[in-house]
PDB file of C-alpha atoms in Angstrom:
ATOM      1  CA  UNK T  17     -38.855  -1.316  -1.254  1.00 92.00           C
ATOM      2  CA  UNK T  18     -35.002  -1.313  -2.504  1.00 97.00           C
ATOM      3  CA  UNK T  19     -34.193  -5.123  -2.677  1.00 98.00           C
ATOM      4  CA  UNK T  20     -30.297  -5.509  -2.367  1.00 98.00           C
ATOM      5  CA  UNK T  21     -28.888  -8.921  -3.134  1.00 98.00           C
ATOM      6  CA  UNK T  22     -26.169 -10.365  -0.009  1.00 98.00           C
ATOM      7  CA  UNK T  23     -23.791 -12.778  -2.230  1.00 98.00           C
ATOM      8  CA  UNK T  24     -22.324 -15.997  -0.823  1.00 98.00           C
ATOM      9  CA  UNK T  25     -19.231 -17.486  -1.857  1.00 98.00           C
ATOM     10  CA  UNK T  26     -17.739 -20.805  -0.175  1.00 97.00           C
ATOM     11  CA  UNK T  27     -16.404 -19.505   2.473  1.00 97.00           C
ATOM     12  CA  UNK T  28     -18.174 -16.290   3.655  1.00 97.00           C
ATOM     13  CA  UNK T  29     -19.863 -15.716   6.636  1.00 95.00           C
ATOM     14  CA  UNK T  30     -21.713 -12.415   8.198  1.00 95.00           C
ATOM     15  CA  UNK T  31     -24.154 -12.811   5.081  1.00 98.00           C
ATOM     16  CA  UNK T  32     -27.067 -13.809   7.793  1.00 98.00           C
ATOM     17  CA  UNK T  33     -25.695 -10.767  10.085  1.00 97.00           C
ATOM     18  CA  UNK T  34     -25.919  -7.671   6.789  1.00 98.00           C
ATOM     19  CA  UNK T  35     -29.425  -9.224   5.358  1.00 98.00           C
ATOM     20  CA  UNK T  36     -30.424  -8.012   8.914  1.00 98.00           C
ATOM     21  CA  UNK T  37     -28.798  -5.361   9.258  1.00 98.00           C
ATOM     22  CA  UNK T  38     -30.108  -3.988   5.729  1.00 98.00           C
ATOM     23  CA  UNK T  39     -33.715  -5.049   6.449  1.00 98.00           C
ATOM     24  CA  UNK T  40     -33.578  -3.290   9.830  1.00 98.00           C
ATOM     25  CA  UNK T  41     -32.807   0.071   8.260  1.00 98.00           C
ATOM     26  CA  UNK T  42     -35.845  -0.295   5.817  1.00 97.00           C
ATOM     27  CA  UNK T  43     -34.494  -2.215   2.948  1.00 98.00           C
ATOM     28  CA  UNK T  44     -35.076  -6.134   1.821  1.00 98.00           C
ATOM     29  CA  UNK T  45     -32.512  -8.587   1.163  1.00 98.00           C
ATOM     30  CA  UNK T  46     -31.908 -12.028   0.405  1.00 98.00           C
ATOM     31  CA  UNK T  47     -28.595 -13.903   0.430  1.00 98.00           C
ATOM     32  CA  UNK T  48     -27.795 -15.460  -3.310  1.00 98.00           C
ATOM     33  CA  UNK T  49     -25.355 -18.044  -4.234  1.00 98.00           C
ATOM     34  CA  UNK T  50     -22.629 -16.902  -6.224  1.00 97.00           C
ATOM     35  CA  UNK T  51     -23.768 -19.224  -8.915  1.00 97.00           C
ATOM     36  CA  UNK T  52     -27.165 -17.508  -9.326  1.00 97.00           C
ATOM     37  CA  UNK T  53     -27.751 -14.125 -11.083  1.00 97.00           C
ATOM     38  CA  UNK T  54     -28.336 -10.711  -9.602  1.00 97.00           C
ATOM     39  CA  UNK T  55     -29.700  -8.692 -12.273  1.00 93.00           C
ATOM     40  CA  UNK T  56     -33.176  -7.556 -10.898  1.00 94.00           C
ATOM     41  CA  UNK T  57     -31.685  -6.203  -7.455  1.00 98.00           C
ATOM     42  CA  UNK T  58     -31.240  -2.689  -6.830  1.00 98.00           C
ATOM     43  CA  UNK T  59     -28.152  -2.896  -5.425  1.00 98.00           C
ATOM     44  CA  UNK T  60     -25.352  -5.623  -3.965  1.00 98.00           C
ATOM     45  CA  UNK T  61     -23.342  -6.548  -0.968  1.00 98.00           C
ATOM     46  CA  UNK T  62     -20.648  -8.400  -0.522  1.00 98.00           C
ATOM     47  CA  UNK T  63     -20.148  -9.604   2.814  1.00 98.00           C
ATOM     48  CA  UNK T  64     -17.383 -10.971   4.747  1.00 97.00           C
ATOM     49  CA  UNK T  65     -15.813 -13.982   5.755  1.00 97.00           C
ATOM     50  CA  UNK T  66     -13.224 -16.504   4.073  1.00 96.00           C
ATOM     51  CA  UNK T  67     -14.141 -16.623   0.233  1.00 96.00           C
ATOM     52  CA  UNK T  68     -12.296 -19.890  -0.797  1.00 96.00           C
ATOM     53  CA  UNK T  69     -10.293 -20.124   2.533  1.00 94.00           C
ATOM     54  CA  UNK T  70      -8.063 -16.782   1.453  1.00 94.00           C
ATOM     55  CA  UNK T  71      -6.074 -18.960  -0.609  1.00 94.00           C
ATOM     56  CA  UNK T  72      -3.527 -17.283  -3.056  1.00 95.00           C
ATOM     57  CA  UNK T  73      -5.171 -13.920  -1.820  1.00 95.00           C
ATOM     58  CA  UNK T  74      -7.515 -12.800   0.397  1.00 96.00           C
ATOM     59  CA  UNK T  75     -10.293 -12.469  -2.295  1.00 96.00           C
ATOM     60  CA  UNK T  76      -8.367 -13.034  -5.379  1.00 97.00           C
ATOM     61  CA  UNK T  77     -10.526 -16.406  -6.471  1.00 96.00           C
ATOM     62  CA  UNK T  78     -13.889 -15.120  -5.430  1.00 97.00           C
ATOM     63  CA  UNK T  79     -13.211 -11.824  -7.577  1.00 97.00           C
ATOM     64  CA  UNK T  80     -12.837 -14.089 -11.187  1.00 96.00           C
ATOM     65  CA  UNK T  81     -16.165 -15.229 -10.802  1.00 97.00           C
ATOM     66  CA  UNK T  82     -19.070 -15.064 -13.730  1.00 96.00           C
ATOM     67  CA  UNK T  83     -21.150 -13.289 -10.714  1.00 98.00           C
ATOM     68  CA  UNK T  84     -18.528 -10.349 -10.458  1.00 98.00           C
ATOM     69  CA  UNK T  85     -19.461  -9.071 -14.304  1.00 97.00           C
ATOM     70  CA  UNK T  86     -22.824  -8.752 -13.216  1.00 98.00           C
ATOM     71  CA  UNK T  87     -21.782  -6.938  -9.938  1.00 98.00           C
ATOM     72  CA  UNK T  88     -19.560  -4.769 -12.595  1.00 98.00           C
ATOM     73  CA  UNK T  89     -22.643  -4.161 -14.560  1.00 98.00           C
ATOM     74  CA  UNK T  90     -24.724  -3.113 -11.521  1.00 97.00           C
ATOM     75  CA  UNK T  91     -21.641  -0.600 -10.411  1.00 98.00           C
ATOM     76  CA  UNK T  92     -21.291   0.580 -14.105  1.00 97.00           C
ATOM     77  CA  UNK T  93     -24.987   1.329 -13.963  1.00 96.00           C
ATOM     78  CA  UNK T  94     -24.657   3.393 -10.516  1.00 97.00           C
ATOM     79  CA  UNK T  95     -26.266   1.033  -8.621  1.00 98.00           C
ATOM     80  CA  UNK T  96     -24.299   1.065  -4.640  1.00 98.00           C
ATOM     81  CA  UNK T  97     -21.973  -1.412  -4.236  1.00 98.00           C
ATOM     82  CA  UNK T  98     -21.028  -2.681  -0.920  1.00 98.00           C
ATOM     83  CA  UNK T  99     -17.455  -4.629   0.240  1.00 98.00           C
ATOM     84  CA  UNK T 100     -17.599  -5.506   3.624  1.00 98.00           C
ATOM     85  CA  UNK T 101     -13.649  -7.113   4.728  1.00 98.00           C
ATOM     86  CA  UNK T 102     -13.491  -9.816   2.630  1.00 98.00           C
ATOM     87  CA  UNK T 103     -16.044  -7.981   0.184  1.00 98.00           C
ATOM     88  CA  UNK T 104     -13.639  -5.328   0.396  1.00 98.00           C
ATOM     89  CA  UNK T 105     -10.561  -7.447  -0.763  1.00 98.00           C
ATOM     90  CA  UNK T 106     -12.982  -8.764  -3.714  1.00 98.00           C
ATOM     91  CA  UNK T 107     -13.621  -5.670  -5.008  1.00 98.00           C
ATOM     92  CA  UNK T 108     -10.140  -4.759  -5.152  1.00 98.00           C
ATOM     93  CA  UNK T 109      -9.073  -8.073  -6.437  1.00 97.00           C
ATOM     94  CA  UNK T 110     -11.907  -7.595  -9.452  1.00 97.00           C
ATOM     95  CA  UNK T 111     -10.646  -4.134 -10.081  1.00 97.00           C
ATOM     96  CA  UNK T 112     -13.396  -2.386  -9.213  1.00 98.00           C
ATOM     97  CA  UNK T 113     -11.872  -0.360  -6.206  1.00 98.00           C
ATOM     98  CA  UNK T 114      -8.230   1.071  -6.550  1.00 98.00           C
ATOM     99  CA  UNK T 115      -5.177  -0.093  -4.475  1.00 97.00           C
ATOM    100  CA  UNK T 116      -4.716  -4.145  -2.781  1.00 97.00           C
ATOM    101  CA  UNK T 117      -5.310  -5.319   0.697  1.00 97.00           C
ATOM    102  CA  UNK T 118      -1.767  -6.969   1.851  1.00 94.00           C
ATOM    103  CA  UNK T 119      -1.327  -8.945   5.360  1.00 93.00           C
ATOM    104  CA  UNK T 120      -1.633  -6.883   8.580  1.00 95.00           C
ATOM    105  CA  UNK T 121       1.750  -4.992   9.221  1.00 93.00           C
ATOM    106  CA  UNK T 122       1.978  -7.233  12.689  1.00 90.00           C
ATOM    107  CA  UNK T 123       0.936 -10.658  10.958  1.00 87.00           C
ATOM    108  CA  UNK T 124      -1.771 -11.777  12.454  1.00 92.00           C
ATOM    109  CA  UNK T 125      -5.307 -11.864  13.055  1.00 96.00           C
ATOM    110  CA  UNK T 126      -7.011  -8.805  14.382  1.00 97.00           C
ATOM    111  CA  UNK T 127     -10.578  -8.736  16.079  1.00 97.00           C
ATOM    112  CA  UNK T 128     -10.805  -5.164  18.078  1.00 97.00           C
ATOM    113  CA  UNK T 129     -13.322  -2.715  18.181  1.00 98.00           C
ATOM    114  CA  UNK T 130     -12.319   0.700  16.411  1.00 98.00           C
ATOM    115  CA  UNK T 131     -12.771   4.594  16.058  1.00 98.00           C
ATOM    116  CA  UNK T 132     -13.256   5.723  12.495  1.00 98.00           C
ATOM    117  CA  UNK T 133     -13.249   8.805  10.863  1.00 98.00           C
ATOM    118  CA  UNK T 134     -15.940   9.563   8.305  1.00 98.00           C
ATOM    119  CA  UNK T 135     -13.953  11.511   5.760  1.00 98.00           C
ATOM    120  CA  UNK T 136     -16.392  11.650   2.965  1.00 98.00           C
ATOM    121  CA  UNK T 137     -20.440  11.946   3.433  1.00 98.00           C
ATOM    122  CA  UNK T 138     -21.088  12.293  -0.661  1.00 97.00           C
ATOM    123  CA  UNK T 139     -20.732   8.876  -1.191  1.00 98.00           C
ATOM    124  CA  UNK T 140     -24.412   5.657  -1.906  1.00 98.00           C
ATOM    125  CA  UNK T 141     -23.655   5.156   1.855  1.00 98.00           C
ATOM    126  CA  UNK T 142     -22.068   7.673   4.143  1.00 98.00           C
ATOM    127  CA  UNK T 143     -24.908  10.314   3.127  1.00 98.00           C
ATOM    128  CA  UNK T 144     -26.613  10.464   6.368  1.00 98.00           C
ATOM    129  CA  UNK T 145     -23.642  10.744   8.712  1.00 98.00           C
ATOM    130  CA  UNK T 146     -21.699  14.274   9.577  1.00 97.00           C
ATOM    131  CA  UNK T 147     -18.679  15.213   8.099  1.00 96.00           C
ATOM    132  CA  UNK T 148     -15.770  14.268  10.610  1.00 96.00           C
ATOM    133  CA  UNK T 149     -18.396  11.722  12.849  1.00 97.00           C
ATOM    134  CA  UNK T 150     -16.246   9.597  14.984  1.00 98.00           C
ATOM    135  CA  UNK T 151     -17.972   6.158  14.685  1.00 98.00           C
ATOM    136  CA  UNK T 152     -17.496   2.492  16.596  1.00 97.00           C
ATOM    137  CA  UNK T 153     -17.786  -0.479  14.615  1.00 97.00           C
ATOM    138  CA  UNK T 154     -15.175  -3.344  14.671  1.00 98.00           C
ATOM    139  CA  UNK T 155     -12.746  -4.821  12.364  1.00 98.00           C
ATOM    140  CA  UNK T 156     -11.681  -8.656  12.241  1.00 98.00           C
ATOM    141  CA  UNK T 157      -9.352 -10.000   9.300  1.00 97.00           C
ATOM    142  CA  UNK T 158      -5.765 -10.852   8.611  1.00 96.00           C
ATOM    143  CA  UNK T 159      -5.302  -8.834   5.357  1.00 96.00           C
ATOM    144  CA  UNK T 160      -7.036  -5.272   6.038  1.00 97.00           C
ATOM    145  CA  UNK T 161      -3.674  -3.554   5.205  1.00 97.00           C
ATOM    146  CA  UNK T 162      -4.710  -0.822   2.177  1.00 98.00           C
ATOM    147  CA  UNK T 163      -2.108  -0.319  -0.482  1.00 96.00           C
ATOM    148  CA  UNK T 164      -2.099   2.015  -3.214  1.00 96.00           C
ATOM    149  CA  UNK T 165       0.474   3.736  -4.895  1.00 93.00           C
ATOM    150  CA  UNK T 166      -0.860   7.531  -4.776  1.00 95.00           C
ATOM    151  CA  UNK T 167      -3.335   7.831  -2.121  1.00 95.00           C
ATOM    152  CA  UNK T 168      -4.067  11.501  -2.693  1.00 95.00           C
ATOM    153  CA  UNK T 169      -5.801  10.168  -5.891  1.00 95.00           C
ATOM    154  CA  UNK T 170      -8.371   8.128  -4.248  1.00 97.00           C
ATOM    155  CA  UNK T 171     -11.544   8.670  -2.372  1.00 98.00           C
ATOM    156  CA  UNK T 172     -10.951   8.163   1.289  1.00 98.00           C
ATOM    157  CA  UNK T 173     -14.207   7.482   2.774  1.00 98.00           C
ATOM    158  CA  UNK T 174     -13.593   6.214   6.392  1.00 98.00           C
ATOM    159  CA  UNK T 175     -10.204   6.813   7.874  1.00 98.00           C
ATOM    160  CA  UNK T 176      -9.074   4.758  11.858  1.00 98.00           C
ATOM    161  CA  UNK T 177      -8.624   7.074  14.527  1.00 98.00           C
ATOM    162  CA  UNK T 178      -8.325   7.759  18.132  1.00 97.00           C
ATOM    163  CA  UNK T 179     -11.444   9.010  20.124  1.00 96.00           C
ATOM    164  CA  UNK T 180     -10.999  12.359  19.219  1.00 96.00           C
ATOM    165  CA  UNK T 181     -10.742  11.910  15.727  1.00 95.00           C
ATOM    166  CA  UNK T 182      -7.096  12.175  15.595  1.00 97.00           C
ATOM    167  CA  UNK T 183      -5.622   9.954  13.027  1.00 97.00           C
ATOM    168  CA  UNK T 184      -2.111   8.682  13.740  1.00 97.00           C
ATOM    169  CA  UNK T 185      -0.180   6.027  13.611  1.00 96.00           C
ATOM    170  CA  UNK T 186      -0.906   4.528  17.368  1.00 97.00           C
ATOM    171  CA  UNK T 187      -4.942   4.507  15.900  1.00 97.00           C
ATOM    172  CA  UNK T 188      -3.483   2.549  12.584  1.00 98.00           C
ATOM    173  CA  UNK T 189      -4.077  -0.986  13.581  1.00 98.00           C
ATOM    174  CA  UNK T 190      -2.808  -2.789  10.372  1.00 97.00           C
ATOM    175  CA  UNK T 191      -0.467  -0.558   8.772  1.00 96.00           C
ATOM    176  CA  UNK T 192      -3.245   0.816   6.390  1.00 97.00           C
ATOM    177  CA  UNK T 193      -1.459   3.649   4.198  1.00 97.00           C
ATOM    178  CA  UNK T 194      -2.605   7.180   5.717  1.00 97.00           C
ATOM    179  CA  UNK T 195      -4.810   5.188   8.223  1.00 98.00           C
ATOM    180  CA  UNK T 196      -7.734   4.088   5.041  1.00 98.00           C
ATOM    181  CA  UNK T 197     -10.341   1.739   6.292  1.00 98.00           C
ATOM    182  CA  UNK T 198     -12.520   2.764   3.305  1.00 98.00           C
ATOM    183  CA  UNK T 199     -12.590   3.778   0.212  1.00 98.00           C
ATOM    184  CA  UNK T 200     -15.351   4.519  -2.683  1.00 98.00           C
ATOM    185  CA  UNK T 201     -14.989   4.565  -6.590  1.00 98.00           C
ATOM    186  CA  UNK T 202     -14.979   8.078  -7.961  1.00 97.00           C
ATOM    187  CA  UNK T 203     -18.622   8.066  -8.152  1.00 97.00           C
ATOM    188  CA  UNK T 204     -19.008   6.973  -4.998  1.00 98.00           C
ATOM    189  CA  UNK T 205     -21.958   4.176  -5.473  1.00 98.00           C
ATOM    190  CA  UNK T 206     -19.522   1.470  -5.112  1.00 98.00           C
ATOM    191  CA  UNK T 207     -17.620   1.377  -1.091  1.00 98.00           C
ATOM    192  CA  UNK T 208     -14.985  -1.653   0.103  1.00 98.00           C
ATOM    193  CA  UNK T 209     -14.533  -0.977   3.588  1.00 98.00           C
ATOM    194  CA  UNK T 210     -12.730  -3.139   6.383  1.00 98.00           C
ATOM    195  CA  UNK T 211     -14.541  -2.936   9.344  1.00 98.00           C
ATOM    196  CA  UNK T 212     -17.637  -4.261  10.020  1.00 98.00           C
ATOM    197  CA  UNK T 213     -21.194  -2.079   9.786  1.00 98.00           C
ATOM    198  CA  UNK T 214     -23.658  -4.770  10.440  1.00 98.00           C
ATOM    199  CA  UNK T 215     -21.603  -6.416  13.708  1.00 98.00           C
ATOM    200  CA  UNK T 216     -22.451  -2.492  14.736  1.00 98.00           C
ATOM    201  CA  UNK T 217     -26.037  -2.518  13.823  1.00 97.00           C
ATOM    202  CA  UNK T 218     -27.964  -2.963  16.890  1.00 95.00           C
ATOM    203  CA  UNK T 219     -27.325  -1.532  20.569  1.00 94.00           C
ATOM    204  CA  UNK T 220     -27.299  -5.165  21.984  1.00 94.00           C
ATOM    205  CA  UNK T 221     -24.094  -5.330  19.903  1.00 93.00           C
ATOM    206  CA  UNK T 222     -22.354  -2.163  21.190  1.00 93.00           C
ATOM    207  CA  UNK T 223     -22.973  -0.250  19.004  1.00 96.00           C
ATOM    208  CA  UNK T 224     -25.707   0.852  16.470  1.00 97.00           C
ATOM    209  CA  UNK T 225     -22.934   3.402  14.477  1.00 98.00           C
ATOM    210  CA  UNK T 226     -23.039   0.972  11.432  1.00 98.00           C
ATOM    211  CA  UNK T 227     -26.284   0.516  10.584  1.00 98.00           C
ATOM    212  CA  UNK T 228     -26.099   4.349   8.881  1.00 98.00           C
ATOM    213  CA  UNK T 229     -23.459   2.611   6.338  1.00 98.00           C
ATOM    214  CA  UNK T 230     -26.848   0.011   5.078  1.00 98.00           C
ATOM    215  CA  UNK T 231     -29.720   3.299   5.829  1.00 98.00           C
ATOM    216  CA  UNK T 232     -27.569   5.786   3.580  1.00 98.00           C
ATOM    217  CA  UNK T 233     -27.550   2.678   0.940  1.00 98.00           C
ATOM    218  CA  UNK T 234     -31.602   2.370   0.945  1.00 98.00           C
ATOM    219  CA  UNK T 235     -32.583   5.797   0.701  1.00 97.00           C
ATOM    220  CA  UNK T 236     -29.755   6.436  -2.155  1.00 96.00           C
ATOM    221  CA  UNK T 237     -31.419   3.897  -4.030  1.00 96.00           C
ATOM    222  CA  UNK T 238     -35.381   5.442  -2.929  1.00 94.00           C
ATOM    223  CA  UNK T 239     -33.621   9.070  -4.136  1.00 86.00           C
TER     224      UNK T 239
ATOM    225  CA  UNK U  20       3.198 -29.470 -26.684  1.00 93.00           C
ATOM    226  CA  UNK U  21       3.368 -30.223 -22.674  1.00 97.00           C
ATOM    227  CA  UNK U  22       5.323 -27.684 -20.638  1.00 98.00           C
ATOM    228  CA  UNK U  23       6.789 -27.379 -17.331  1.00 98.00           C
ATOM    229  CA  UNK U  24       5.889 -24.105 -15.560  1.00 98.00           C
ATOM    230  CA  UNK U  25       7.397 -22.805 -12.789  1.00 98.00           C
ATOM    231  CA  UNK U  26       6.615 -19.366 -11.495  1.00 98.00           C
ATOM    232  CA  UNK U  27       7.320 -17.152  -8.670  1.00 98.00           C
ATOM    233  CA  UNK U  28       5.819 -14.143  -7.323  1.00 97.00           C
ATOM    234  CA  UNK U  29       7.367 -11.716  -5.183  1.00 96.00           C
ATOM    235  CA  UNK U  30       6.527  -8.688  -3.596  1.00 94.00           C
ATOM    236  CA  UNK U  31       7.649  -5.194  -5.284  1.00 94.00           C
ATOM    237  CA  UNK U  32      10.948  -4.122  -3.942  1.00 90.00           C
ATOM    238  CA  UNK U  33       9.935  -1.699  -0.555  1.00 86.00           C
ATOM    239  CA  UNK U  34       6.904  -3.522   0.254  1.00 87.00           C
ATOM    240  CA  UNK U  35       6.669  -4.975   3.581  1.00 84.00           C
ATOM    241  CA  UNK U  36       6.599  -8.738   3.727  1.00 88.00           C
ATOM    242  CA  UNK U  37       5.664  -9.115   7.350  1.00 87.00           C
ATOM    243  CA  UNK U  38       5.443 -12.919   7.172  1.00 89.00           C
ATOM    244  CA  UNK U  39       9.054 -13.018   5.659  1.00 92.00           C
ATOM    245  CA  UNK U  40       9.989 -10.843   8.833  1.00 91.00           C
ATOM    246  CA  UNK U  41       8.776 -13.163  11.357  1.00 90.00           C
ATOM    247  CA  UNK U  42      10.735 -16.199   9.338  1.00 93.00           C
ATOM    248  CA  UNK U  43      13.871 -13.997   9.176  1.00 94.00           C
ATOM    249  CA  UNK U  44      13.501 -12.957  13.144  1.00 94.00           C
ATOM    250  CA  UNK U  45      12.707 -16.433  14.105  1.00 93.00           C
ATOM    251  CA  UNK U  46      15.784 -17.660  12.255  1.00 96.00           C
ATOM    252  CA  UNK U  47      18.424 -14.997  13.654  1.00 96.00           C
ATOM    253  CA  UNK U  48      16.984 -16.109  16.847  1.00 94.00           C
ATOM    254  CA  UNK U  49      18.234 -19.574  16.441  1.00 96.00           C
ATOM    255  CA  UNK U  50      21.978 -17.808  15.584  1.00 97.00           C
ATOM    256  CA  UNK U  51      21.826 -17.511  11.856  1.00 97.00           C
ATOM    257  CA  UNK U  52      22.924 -14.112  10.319  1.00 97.00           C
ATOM    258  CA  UNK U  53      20.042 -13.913   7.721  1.00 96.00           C
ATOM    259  CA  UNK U  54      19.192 -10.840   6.088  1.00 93.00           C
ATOM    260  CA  UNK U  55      15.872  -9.155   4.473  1.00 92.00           C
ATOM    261  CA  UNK U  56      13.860 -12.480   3.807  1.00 94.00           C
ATOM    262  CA  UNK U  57      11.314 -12.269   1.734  1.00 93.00           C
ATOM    263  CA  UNK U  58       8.274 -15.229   1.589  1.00 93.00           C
ATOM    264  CA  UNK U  59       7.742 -15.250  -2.954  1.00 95.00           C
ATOM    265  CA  UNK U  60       4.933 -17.765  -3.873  1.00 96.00           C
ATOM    266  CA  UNK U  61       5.510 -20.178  -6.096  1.00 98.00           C
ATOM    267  CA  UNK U  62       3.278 -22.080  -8.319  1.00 98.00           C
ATOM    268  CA  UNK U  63       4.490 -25.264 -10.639  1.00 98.00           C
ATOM    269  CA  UNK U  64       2.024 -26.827 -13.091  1.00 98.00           C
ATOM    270  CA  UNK U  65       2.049 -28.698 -16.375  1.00 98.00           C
ATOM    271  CA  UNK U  66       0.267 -26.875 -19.465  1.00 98.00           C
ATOM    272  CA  UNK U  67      -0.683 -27.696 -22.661  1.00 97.00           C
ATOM    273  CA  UNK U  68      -0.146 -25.013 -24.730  1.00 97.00           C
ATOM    274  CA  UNK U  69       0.735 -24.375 -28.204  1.00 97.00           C
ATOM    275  CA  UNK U  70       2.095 -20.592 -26.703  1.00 97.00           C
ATOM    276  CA  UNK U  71       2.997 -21.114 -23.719  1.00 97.00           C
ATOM    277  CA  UNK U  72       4.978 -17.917 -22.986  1.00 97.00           C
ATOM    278  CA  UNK U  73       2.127 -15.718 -23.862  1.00 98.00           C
ATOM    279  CA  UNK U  74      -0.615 -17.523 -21.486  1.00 98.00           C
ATOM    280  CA  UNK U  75       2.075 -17.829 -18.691  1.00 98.00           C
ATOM    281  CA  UNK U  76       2.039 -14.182 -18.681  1.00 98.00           C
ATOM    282  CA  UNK U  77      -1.410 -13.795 -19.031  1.00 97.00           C
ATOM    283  CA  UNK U  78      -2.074 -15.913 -15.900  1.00 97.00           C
ATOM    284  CA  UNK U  79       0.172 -14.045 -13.685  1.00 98.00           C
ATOM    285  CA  UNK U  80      -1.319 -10.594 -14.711  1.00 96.00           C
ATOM    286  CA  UNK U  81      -4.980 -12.503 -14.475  1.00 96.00           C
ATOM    287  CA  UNK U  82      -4.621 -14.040 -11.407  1.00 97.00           C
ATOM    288  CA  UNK U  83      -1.156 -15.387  -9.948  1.00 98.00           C
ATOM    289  CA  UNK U  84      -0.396 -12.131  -9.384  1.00 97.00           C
ATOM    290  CA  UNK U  85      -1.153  -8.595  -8.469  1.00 96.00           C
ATOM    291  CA  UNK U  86       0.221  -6.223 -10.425  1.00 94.00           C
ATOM    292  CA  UNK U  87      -0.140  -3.569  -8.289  1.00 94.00           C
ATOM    293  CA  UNK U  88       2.195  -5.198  -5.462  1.00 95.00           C
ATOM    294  CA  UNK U  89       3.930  -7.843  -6.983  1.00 96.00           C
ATOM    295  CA  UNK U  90       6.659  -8.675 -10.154  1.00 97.00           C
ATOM    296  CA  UNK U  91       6.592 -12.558 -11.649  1.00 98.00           C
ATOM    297  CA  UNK U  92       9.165 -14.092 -13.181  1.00 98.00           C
ATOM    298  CA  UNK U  93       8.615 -18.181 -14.844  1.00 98.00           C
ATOM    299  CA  UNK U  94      10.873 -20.904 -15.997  1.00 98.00           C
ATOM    300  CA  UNK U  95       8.992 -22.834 -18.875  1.00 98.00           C
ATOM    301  CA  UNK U  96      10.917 -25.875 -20.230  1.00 97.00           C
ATOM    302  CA  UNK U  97       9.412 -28.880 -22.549  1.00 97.00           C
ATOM    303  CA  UNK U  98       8.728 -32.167 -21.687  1.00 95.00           C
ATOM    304  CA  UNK U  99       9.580 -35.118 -23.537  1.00 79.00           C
TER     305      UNK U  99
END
């Protein structure tokens, strides 16, 4: 069975929420300290949360870590790669994603459900969805605002939209450039995206549209 | 030799600094004719540092800063 390892900095939380989520769609997982070592998993995510309180960045300490060269060896080795919010602004942070996560265009704290757009079903862990799905999962950070300076160069893998599918600037709900709420490295085994899979992993949380993101990410690695 | 270090890091020019937004609104809504503010970090440290210049930069492009968003600048001066 694919083991994936969850990592914990100071400061993160929804670690307990994705080792569920990831053993629920046929995968094991165990969280790991950021001080330990994560060379015999099969794969890593990083959760979300607060790594070191979002001081200087959102993500910027976490991402100079010893534990991020292994999590660059495991991406360099094609081995998926998960950034969940916070995870998401690590990965960035560390290099291994293109483009920076700046503060919500309306500064403050957002916690809303969303629509998203699944632009991209090649990638470790948007294999088993349809092209164009319109998926509910829901987004809660401060800094989910996606930068990058040519965004026709990078792989948009989930995009926020209306019900329809319809991505405009009323479905934007941090200012994201061209609506991104994900995006994967070019060989798409290593994904930072800002909302939240596993708080959509179950139908006694609203939704069970997430929980594709962690299935995707086991049978890549069973392939 | 001990330095002084001061650095600040701003935003690239055209990049919205919503923060610095809400400051400047808050403060034209107490009368003040204030224009475009803009929120730079800035960091202040002692080092000991035989090149101090060259690890200045290094620690902004490292980790003070992002390159991709933001420009540094640094006042280093000695201290007896």
């Amino acid at each position: 069975m694919p083991r994936f390892a969850v990592i914990v900095f100071p400061g993160t939380n929804c670690d307990f929420e994705t080792v569920d989520a990831i053993r629920k769609a046929g995968g094991e997982a165990e969280r790991v300290w950021y001080k330990e070592s994560i060379k015999d998993y099969d794969g890593v995510v990083l959760p979300g949360g607060f790594s070191y309180a979002d001081y200087l960045r959102a993500g910027a300490i976490a991402a100079r870590q010893k534990i991020i060269e292994e999590v660059r060896e495991l991406a360099e080795n094609g081995s998926p790669v998960l950034g969940i919010c916070n995870g998401f602004q690590i990965l960035t942070e560390a290099g291994l994603l293109p483009g920076a996560l700046r503060p919500n265009k309306i500064p403050r704290f957002i916690c809303k459900w969303v629509n998203l757009r699944v632009m991209d079903t090649e990638t470790a862990f948007t294999s088993l969805y349809e092209p164009g799905e319109i998926i509910r999962m829901p987004i809660a950070h401060a800094e989910g605002n996606y930068y990058v300076d040519d965004p026709y160069k990078v792989r948009i893998v989930f995009q926020y939209s209306d019900e329809s599918g319809k991505v405009d600037e009323e479905s934007n709900p941090n200012g994201s450039v061209m609506n991104i709420a994900g995006v994967a490295n070019e060989k798409g085994n290593v994904l930072g995206m800002m909302p939240h899979p596993e708080r959509a992993s179950d139908i006694f949380l609203g939704s069970e549209d997430g929980l594709k993101v962690f299935r995707s990410m086991v049978e890549w690695v069973k392939r | 030799m001990r330095w002084k270090v001061r650095v600040l890091v701003r935003l690239k020019e055209g990049l919205n600094d919503p923060e610095g937004r809400v400051i400047g609104n808050a403060l034209k809504n107490l009368g003040y004719r204030v224009e475009s503010l803009k929120v730079p970090k800035c960091f202040e440290f002692f080092l000991e540092s035989e090149k101090p210049e060259e690890e200045v930069e290094e620690m902004c492009r490292k980790l003070l800063a992002n390159p991709l968003i933001h420009t540094w600048e640094y006042t280093i001066e000695p201290v007896e």
